[in-house]
mmCIF file of C-alpha atoms in Angstrom:
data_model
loop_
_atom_site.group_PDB
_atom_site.id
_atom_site.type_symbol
_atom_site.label_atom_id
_atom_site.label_comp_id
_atom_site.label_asym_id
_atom_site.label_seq_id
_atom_site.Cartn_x
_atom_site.Cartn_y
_atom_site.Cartn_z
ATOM 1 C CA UNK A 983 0.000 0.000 0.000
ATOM 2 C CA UNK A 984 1.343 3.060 -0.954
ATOM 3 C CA UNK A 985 0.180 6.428 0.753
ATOM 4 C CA UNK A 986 0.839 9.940 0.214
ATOM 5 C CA UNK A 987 -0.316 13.304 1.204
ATOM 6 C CA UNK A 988 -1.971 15.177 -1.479
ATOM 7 C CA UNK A 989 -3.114 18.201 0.327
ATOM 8 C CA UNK A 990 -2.957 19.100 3.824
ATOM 9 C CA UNK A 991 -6.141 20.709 5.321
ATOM 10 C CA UNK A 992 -5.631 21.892 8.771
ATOM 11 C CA UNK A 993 -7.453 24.472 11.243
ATOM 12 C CA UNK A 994 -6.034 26.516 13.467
ATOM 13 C CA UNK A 995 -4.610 24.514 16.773
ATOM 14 C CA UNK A 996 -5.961 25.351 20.098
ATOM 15 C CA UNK A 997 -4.505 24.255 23.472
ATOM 16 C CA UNK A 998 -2.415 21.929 21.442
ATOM 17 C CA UNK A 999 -4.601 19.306 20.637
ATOM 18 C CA UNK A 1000 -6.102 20.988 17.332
ATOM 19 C CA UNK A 1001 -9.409 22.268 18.364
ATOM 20 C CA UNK A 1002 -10.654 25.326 16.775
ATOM 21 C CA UNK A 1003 -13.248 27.296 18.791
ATOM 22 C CA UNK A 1004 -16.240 28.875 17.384
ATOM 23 C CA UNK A 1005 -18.059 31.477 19.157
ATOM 24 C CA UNK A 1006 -20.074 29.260 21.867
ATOM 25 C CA UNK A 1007 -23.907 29.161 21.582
ATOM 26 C CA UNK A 1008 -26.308 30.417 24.835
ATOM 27 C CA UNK A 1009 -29.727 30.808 25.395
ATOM 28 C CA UNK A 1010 -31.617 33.825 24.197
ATOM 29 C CA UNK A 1011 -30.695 35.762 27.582
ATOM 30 C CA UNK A 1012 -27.343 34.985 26.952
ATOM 31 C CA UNK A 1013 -27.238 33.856 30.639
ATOM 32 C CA UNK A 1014 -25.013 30.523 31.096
ATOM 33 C CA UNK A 1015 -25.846 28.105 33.890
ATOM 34 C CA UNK A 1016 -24.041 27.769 37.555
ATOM 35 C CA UNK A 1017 -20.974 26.530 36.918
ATOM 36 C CA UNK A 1018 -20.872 24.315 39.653
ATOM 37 C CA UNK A 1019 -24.169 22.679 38.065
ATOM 38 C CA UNK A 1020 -23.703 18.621 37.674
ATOM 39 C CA UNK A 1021 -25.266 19.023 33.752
ATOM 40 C CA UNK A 1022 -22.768 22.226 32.952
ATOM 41 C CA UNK A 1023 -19.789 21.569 34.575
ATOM 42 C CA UNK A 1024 -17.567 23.948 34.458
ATOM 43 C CA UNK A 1025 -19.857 26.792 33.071
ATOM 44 C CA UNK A 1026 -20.067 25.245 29.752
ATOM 45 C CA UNK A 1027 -19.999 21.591 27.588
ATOM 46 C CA UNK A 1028 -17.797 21.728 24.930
ATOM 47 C CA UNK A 1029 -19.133 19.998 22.081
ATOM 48 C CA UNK A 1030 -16.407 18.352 19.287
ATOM 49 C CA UNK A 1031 -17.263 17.727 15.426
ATOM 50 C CA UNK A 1032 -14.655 16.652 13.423
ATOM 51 C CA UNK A 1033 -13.685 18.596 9.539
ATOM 52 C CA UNK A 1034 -15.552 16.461 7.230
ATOM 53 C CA UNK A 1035 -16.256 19.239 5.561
ATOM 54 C CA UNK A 1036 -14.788 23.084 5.426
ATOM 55 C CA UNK A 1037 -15.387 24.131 9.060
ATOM 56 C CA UNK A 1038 -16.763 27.546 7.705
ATOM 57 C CA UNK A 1039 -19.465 25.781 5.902
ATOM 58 C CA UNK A 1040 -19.846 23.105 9.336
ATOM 59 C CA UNK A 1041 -19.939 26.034 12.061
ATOM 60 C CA UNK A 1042 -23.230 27.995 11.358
ATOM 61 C CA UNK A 1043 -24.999 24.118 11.121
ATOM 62 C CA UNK A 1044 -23.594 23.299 14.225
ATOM 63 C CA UNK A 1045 -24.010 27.029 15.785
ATOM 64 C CA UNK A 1046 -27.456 26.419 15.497
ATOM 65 C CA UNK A 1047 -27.995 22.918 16.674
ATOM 66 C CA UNK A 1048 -25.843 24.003 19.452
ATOM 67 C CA UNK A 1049 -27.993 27.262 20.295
ATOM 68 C CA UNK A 1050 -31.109 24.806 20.671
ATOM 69 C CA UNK A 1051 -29.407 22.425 22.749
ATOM 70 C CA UNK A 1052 -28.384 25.078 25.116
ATOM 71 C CA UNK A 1053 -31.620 26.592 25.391
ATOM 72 C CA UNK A 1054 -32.666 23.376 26.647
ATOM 73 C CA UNK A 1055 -29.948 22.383 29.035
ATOM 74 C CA UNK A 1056 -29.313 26.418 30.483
ATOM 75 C CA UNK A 1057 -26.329 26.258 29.900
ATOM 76 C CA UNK A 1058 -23.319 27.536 27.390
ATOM 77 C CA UNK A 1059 -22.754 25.043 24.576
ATOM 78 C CA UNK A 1060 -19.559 25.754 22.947
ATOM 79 C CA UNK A 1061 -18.806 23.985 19.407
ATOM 80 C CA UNK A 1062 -15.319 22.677 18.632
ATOM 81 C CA UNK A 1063 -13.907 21.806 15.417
ATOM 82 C CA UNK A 1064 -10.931 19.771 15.434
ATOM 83 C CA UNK A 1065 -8.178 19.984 13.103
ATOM 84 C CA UNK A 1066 -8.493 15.921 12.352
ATOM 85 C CA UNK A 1067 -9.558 12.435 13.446
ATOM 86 C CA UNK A 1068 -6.999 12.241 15.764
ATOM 87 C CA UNK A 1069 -7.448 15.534 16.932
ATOM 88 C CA UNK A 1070 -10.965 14.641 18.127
ATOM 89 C CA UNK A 1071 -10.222 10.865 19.804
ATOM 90 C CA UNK A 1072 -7.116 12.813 22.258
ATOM 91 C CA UNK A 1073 -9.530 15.736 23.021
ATOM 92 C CA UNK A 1074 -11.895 13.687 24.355
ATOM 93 C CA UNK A 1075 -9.284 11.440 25.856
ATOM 94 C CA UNK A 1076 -7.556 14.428 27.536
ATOM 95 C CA UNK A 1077 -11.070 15.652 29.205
ATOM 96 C CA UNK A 1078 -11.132 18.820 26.644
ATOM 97 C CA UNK A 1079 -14.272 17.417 25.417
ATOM 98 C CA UNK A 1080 -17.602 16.687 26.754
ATOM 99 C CA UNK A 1081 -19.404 15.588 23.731
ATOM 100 C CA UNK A 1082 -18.656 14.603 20.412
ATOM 101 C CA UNK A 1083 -20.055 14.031 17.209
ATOM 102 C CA UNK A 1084 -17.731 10.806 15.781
ATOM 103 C CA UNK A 1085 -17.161 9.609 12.234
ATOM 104 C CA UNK A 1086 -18.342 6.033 12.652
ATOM 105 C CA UNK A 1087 -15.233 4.188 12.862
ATOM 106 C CA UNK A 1088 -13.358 7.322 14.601
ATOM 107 C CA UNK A 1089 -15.904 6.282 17.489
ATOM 108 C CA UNK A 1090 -14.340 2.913 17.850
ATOM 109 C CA UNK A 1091 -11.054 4.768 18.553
ATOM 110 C CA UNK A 1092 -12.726 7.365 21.031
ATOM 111 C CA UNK A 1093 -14.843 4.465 22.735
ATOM 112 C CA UNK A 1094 -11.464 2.476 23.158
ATOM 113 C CA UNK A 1095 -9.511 5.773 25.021
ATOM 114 C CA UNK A 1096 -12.243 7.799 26.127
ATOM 115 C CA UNK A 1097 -14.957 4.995 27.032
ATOM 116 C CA UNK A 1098 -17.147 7.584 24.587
ATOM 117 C CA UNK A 1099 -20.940 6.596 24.643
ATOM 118 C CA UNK A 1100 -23.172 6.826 21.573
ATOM 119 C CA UNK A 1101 -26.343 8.824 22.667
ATOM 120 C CA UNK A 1102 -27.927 9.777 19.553
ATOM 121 C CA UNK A 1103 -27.611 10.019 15.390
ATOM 122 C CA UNK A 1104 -29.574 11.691 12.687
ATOM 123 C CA UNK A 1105 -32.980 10.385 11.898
ATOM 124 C CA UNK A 1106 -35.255 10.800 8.397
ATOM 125 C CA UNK A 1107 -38.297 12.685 8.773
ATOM 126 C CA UNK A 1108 -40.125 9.786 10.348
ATOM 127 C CA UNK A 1109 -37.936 9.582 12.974
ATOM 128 C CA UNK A 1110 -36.078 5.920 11.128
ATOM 129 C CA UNK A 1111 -32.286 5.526 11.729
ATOM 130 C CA UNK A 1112 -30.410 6.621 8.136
ATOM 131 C CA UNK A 1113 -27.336 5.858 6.749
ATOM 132 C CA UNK A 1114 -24.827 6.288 3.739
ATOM 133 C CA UNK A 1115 -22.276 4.354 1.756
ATOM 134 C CA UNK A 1116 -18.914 4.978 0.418
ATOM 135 C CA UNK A 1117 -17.807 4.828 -2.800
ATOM 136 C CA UNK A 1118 -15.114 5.109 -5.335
ATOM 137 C CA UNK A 1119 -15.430 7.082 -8.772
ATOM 138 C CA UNK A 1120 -13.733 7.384 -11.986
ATOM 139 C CA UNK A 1121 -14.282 9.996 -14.988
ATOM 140 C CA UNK A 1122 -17.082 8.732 -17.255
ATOM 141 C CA UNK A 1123 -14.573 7.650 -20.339
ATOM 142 C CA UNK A 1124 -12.288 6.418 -18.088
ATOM 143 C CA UNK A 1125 -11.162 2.508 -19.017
ATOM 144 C CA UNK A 1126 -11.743 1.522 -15.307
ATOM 145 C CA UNK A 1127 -14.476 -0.345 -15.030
ATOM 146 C CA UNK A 1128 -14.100 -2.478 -12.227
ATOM 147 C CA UNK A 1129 -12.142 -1.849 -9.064
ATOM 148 C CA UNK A 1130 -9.458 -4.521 -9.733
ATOM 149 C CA UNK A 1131 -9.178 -2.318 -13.014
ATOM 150 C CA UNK A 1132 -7.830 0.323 -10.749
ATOM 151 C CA UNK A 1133 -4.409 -1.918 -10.380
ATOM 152 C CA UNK A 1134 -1.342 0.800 -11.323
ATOM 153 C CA UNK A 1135 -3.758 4.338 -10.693
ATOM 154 C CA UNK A 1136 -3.858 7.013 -8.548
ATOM 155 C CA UNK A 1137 -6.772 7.371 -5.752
ATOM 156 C CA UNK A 1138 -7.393 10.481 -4.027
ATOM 157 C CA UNK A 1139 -8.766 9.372 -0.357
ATOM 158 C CA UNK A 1140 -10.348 11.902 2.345
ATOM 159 C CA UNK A 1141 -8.229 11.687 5.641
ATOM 160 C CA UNK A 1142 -6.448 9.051 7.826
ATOM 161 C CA UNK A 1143 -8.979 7.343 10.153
ATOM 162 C CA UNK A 1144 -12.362 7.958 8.137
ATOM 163 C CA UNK A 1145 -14.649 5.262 7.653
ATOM 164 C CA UNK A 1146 -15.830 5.827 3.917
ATOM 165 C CA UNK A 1147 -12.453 7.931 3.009
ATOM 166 C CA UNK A 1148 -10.158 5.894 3.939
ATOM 167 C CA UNK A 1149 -10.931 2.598 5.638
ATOM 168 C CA UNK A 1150 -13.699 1.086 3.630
ATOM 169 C CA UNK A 1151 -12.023 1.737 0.403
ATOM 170 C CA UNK A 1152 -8.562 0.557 1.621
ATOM 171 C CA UNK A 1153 -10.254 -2.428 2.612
ATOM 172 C CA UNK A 1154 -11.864 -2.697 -0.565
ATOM 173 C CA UNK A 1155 -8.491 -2.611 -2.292
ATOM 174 C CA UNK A 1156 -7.204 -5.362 -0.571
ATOM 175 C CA UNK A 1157 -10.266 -7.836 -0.841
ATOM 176 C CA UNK A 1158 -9.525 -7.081 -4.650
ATOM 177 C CA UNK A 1159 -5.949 -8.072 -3.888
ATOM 178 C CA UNK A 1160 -4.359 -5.132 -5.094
ATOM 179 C CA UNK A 1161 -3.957 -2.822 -2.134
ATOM 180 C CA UNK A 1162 -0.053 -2.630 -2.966
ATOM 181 C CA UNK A 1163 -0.425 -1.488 -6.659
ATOM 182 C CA UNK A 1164 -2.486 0.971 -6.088
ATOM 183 C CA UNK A 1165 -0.924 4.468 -4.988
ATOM 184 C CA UNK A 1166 -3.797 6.231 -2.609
ATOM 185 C CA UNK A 1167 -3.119 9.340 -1.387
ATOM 186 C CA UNK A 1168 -5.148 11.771 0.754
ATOM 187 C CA UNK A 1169 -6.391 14.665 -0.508
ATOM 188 C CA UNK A 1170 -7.255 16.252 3.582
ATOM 189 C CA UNK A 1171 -10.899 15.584 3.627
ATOM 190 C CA UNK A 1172 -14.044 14.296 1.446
ATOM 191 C CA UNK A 1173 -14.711 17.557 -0.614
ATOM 192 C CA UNK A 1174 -10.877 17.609 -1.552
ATOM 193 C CA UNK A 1175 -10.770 13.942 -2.801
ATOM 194 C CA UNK A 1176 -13.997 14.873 -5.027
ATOM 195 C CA UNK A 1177 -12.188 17.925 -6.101
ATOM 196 C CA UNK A 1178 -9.107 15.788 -6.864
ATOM 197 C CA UNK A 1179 -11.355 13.803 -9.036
ATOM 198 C CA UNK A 1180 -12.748 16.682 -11.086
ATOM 199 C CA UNK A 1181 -9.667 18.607 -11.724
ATOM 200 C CA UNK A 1182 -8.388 15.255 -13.103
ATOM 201 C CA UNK A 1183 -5.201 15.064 -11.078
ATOM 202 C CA UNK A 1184 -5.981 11.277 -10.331
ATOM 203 C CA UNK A 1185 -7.355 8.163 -11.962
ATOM 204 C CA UNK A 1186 -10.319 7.900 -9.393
ATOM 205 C CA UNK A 1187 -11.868 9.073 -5.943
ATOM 206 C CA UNK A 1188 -13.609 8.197 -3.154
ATOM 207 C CA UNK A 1189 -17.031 9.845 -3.060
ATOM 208 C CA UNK A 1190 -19.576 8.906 -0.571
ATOM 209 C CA UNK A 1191 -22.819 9.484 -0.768
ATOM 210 C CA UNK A 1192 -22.891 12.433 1.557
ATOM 211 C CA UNK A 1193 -20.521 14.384 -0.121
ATOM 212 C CA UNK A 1194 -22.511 13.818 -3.497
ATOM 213 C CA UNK A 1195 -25.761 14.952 -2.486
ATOM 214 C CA UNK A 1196 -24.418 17.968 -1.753
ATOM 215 C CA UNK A 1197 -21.612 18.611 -4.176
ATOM 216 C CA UNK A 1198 -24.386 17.687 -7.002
ATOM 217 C CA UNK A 1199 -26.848 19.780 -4.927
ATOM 218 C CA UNK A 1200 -24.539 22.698 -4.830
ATOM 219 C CA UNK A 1201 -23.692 21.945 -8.651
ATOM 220 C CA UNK A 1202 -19.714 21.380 -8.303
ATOM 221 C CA UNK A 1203 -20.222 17.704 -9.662
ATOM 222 C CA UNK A 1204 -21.954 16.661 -12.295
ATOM 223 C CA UNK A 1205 -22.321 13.030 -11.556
ATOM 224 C CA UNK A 1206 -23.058 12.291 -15.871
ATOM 225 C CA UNK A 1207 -18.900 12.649 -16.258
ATOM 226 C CA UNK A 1208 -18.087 9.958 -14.251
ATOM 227 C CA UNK A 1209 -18.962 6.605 -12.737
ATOM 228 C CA UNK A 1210 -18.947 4.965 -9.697
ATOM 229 C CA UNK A 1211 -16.827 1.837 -9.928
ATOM 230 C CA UNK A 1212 -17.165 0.582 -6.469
ATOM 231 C CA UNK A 1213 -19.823 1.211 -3.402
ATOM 232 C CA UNK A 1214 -19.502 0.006 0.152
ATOM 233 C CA UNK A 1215 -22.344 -1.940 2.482
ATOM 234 C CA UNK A 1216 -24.600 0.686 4.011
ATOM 235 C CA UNK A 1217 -22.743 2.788 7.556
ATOM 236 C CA UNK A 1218 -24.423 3.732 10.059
ATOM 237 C CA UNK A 1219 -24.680 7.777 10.286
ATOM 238 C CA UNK A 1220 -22.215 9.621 13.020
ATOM 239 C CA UNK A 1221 -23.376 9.043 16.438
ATOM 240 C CA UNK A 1222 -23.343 12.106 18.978
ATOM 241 C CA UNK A 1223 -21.411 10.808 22.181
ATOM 242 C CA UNK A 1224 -20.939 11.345 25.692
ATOM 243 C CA UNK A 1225 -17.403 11.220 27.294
ATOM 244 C CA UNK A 1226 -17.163 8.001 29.893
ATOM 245 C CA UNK A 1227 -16.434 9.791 33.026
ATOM 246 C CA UNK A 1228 -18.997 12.541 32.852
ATOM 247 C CA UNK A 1229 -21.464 11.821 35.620
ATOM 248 C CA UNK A 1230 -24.522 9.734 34.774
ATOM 249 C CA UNK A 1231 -26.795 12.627 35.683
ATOM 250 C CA UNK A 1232 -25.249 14.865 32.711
ATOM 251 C CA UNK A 1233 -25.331 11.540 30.282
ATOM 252 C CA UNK A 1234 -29.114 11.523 30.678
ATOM 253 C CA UNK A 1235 -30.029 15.155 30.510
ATOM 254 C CA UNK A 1236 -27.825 15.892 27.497
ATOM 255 C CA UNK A 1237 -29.438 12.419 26.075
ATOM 256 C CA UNK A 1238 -33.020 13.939 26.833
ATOM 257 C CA UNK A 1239 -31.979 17.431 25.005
ATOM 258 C CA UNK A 1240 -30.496 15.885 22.048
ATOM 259 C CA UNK A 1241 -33.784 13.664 21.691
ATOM 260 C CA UNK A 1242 -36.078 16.813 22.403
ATOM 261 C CA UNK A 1243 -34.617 19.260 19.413
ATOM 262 C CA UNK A 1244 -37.101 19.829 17.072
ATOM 263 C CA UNK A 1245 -36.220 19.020 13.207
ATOM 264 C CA UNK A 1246 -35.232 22.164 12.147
ATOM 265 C CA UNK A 1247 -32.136 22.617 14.948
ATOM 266 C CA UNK A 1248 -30.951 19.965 13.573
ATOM 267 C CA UNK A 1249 -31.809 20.074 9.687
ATOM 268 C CA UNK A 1250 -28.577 22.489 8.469
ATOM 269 C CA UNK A 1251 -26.243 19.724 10.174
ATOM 270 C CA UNK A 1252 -28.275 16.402 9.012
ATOM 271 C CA UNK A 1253 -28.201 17.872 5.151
ATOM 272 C CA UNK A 1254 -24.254 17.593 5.725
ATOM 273 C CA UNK A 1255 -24.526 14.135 6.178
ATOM 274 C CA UNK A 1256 -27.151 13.076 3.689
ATOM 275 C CA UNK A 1257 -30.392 13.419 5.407
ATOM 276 C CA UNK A 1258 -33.179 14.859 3.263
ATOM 277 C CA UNK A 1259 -35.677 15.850 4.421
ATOM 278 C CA UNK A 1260 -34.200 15.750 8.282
ATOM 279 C CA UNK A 1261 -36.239 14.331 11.360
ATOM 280 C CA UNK A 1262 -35.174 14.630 14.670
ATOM 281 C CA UNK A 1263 -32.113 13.306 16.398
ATOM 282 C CA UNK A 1264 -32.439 9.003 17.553
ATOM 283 C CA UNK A 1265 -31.563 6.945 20.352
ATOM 284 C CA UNK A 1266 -28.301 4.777 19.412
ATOM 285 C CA UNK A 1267 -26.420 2.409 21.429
ATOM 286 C CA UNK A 1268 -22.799 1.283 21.069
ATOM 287 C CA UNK A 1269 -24.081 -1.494 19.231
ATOM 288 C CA UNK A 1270 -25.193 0.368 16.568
ATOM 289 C CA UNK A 1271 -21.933 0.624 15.457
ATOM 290 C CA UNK A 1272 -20.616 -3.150 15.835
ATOM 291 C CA UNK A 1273 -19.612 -3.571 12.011
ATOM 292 C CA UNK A 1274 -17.185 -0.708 12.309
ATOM 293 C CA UNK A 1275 -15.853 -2.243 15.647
ATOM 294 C CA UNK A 1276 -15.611 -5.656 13.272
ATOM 295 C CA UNK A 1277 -14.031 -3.977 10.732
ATOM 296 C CA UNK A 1278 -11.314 -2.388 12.740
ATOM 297 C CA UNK A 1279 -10.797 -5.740 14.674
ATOM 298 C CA UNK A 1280 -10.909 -7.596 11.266
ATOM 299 C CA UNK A 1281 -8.186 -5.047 9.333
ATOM 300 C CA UNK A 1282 -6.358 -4.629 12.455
ATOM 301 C CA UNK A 1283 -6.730 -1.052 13.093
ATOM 302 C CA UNK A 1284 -5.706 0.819 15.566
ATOM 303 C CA UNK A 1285 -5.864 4.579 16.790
ATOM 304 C CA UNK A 1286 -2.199 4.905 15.122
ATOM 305 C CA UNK A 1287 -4.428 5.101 12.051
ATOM 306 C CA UNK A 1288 -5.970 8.158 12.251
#
């Protein structure tokens, strides 16, 4: 397996572990809740989301999803967006974090070092449990037609340590039993591999189906020049979590919140991740998201990955 970096996308770091604050959300008094309060600890809950997309596009989502949440709990939500993967998992790890909004299989890592609960995901308009799939692309007159066909090209992944950018179509490649002759490099997130793909500076690209809807929504890719040579089993969308040490009191009001936010606090954030039209935020356990802990058990992953 050969692996490059294509592009470097990075935020600015904060405290050292790659966090990049946005101004924090409060309730329409602006007043923030006693911060010796068991469900605001400190004043505040930090809240992490990782870059899978630009974070100036991601913050005004989660700015409002945030503002809602806080109205609900009294109490200053502040959102987080770390500079990558890893960035998130050591956060949380490190107590900088008291929820977090995973990539599926960076939850694995965070539930291994943080003990990091799934509390909720992002439901379809009647309230069902959604997900998406990865995939891999190639231009439309391209002679790849199969993914062993991409044996001796160039494939433009998202970032180390994401599920659809990185470790489903690495795994992929080596079912097809050609994982060392293909040369994958990461482009620094999912709009940057599609980008990758359309400026024709490699053979193919992983695309999932998140990224399409709204890169064809948004008109940057016009899915009738290529093809999609390769698509994954069905993920689970990114579960919200709790860190493991946070008192069980704050695990179930936050819990409660989340599941109490109407549709629309929630809609700008679920159209990032596929979900048209949006419903409210779902109950998920930890077992939601066994395949991805079978996967990572199964390729032998680790959080050196991310």
């Amino acid at each position: 397996m050969k692996k490059n970096t294509l592009l470097a996308a990075s935020a600015i770091a904060l405290v050292g572990l790659g966090l990049t604050g946005c101004s924090p959300a409060a309730d329409e008094s602006g007043a923030t809740a006693d911060a010796a309060s068991v469900t605001c600890p400190d004043g505040k809950i930090r809240f992490g989301i990782l870059p899978y997309e630009d974070p100036e596009r991601l913050e005004p989502a989660y700015q409002t999803l945030a503002a809602a949440l806080s109205e609900k709990l009294d109490c200053e939500v502040e959102v987080l967006i770390t500079e990558d993967y890893a960035a998130e998992v050591l956060a949380m790890e490190n107590d900088q974090l008291e929820i977090a909004q995973f990539g599926p299989l960076g939850f694995v890592f965070a539930n291994e070092r943080a003990d990091a609960t799934a509390m909720v995901s992002f439901g379809d308009s009647e309230g069902k449990p959604t997900t998406y799939t990865g995939g891999i692309w190639v231009p439309k007159d391209s002679p790849v037609q199969t993914i062993e066909d991409l044996k001796g090209k160039t494939l433009a992944l998202g970032s180390p340590g994401s599920t659809s950018g990185d470790a489903l179509p690495m795994s992929a490649l080596a079912d097809a039993g050609i994982v060392d002759d293909v040369t994958a490099d990461y482009a620094g997130g999912h709009p940057e591999a599609l980008l990758a793909l359309v400026n024709g500076t490699v053979d193919a690209a992983q695309i999932n189906s998140q990224t399409l809807a709204t890169a064809t929504a948004e008109g940057t890719f016009d899915e009738s020049q290529f093809r999609q040579v390769w698509e994954s089993e069905e993920i689970p969308n990114d579960p919200i979590t709790v860190r493991g040490n946070m008192p069980q009191e704050f695990k179930d009001a936050v819990s409660e919140a989340l599941l109490s936010l109407d549709a629309a606090d929630v809609e700008k954030v679920s159209g990032f991740l596929g979900v048209d039209p949006a419903g409210p935020l779902i109950p998920v356990t930890n077992e939601t998201y066994k395949p991805l802990f079978d996967l990572a058990e199964t390729m032998g992953l680790t959080e050196k990955d991310v």
